[in-house]
XYZ file of C-alpha atoms in Angstrom:
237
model
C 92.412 122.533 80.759
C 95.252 121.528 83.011
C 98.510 123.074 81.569
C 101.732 120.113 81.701
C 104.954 120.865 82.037
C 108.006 120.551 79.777
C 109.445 117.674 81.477
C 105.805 115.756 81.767
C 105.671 116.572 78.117
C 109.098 114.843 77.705
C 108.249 112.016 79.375
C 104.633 111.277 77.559
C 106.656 110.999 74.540
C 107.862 107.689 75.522
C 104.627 106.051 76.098
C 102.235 105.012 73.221
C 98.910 105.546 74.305
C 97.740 103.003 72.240
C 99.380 100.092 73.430
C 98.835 97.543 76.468
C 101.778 96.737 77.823
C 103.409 93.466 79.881
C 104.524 93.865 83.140
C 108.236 94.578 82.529
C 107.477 97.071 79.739
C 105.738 99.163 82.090
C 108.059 99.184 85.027
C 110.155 100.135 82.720
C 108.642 102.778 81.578
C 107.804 104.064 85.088
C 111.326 104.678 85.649
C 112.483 106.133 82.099
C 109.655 108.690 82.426
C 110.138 109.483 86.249
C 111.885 112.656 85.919
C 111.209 114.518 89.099
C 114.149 115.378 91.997
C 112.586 113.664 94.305
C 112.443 110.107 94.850
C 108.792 109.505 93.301
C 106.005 106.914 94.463
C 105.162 104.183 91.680
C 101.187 104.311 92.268
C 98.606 101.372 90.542
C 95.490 102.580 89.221
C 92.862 99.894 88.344
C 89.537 100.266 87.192
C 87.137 97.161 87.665
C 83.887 95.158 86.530
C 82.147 96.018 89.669
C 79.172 98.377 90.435
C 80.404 99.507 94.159
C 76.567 100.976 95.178
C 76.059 96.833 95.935
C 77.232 95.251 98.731
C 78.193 92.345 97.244
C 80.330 93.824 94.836
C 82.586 95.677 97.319
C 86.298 95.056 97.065
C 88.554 95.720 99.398
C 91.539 94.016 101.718
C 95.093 93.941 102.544
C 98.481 92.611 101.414
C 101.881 93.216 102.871
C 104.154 94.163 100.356
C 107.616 92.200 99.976
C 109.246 95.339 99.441
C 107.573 97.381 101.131
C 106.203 101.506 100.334
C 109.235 102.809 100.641
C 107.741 105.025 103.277
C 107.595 105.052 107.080
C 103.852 105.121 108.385
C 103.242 106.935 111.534
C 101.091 104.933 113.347
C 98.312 106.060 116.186
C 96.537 103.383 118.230
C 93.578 103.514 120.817
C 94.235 101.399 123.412
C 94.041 100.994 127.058
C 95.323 99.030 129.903
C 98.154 96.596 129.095
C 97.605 97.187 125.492
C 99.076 99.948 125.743
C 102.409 98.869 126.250
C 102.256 96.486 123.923
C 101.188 99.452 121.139
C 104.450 101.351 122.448
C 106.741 98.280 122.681
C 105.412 96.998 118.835
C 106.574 100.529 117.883
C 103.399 102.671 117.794
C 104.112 106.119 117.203
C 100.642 107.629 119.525
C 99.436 105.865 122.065
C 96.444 106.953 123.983
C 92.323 106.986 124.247
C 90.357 110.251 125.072
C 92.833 113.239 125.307
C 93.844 111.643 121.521
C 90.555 111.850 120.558
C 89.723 115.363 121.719
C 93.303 116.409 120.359
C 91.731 115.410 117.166
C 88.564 117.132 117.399
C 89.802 120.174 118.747
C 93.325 120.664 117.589
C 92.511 119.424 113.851
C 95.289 117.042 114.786
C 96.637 114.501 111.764
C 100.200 113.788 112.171
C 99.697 110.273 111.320
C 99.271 108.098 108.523
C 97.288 105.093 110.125
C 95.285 104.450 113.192
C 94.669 101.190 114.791
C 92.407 100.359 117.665
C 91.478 98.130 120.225
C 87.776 96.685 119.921
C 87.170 98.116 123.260
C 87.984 101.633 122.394
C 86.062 101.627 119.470
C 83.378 104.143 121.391
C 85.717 106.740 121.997
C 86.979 106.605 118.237
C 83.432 106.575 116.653
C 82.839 110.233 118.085
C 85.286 111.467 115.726
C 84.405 108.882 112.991
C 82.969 111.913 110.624
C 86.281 113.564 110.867
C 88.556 109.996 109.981
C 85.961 108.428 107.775
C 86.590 111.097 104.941
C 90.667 111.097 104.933
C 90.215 106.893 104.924
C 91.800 107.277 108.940
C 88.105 105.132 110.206
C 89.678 101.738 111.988
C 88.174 99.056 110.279
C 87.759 95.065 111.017
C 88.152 94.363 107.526
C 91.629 96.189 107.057
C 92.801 94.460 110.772
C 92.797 97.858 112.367
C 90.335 96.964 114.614
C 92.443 94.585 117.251
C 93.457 93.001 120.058
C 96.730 91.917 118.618
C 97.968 95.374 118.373
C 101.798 93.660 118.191
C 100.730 91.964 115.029
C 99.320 94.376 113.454
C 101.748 97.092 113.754
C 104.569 95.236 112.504
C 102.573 94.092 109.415
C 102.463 97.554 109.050
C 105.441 99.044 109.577
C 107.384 96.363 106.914
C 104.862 97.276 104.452
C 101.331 96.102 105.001
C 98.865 98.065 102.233
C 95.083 98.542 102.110
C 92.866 98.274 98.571
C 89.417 99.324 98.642
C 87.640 100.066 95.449
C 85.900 103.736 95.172
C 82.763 105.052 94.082
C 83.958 104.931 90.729
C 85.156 101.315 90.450
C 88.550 102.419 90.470
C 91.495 100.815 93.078
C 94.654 103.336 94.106
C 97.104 102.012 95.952
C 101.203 103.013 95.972
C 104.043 99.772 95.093
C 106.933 101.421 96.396
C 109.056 103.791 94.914
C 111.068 104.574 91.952
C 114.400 103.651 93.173
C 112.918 100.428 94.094
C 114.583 99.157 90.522
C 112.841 96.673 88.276
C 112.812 93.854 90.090
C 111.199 94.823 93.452
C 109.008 96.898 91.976
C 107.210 93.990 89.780
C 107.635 91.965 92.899
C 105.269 94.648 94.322
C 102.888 94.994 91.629
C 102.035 90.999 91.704
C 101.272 91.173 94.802
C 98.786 93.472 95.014
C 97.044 92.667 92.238
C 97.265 88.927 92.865
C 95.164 90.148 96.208
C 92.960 92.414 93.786
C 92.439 89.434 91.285
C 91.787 87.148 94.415
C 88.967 89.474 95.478
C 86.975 89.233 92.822
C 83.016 88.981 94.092
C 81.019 86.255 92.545
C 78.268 88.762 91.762
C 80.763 90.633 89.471
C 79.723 89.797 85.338
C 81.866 90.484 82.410
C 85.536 91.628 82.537
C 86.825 92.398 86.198
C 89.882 94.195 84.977
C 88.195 97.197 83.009
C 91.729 98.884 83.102
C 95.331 98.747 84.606
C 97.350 101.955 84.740
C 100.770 102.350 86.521
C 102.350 106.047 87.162
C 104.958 107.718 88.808
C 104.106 110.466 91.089
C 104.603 113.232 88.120
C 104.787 111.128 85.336
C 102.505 109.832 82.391
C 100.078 106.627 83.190
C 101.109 103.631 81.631
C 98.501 100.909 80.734
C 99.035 97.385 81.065
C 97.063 94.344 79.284
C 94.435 93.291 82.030
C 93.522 90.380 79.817
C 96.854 88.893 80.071
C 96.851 89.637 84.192
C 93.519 87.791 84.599
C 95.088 84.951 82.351
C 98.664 84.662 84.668
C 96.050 84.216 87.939
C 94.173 81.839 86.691
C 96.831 79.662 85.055
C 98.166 79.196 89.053
């Protein structure tokens, strides 16, 4: 049984598991019951109405936040030719092909946070597609990562761009921003997303889509919010 802390303890106090809360009542709560020194991520948790084994109930896509993550990605591209300058002038952090590859593969290199590729260099990175795949690193045409409009897609990005993709267990994590975001950027955040979530609902999904909506601080308590009333707000636009 996993042992909390004092201050976790603290914190749980101020959140009735029982209840669904709105929006604002959560946010809220996010920051009362954030209680770590460090500036902690805000992270969504939502569990969904979809059985992921089927293709046509997969859901995933992107969003750029308006606030951003509150973090800096490092970003590595695989490019070649001309592209390559544009990676390095759109502000790529690693720019290269092969010897980036093999730096991966034989240096058990990872000091980035997102990797981006040309369609044309998509042979070189599918050699080391068994060691990106499992740390969610894989380029992907469906997330944009797989490009010719490298300028584009590094400064989507860079000022925030985020990637949802629902897991074996029907369940959606994805980080808002962070706790010193305040109030109102933080719900600015949290509509977005899940207005892109709601959005991508597959046809093929039956009964409720939102199953459950759950918003944390890194070290804090969850906090569940009423998906009913979320599915209601979409559809009323």
């Amino acid at each position: 049984m996993t042992q909390r802390g004092k201050r976790y303890i603290e914190s749980a106090k101020l959140v009735d598991r029982t209840n669904l809360y709105d929006l604002a009542e959560a946010i809220e709560l996010v920051q009362k019951t954030a209680g770590a020194k460090f500036d902690e991520t805000v992270e969504l948790a939502v569990r969904l109405g979809v059985d992921p084994r089927h293709a046509d109930q997969q859901v995933r896509g992107t969003v750029v936040l308006p606030h951003g993550t509150g973090r800096t990605e490092r970003i590595l591209v695989f490019a070649k030719g001309d592209k390559v300058k544009e990676a390095e002038a759109a502000g790529a952090d690693y720019v290269g092909g092969e010897e980036l590859m093999q730096k991966i593969q034989n240096e058990n290199w990872f000091e980035f946070d997102v990797v981006v590729a040309t369609p044309d260099m998509m042979g070189v990175v599918g050699r080391i597609g068994r060691i990106l795949g499992p740390k969610g690193l894989m380029p992907n045409p469906k997330a944009g990562t797989v490009t010719f409009d490298l300028e584009q897609q590094i400064s989507e990005i860079k000022a925030g761009k985020v990637e949802y993709r629902v897991d074996k267990s029907a369940i959606i994590n994805v980080a808002i921003g962070k706790v010193s975001f305040g109030q109102q950027k933080l719900e600015e955040n949290f509509r977005s997303i899940m207005g892109a979530i709601i959005r991508s609902k597959p046809a093929a999904a039956k009964g409720r889509y939102l199953r459950s909506v759950t918003v944390s601080s890194t070290m804090g308590p969850g906090i569940r919010l009423n998906g009913a009333k979320l599915m209601e707000k979409a559809t009323e636009k």
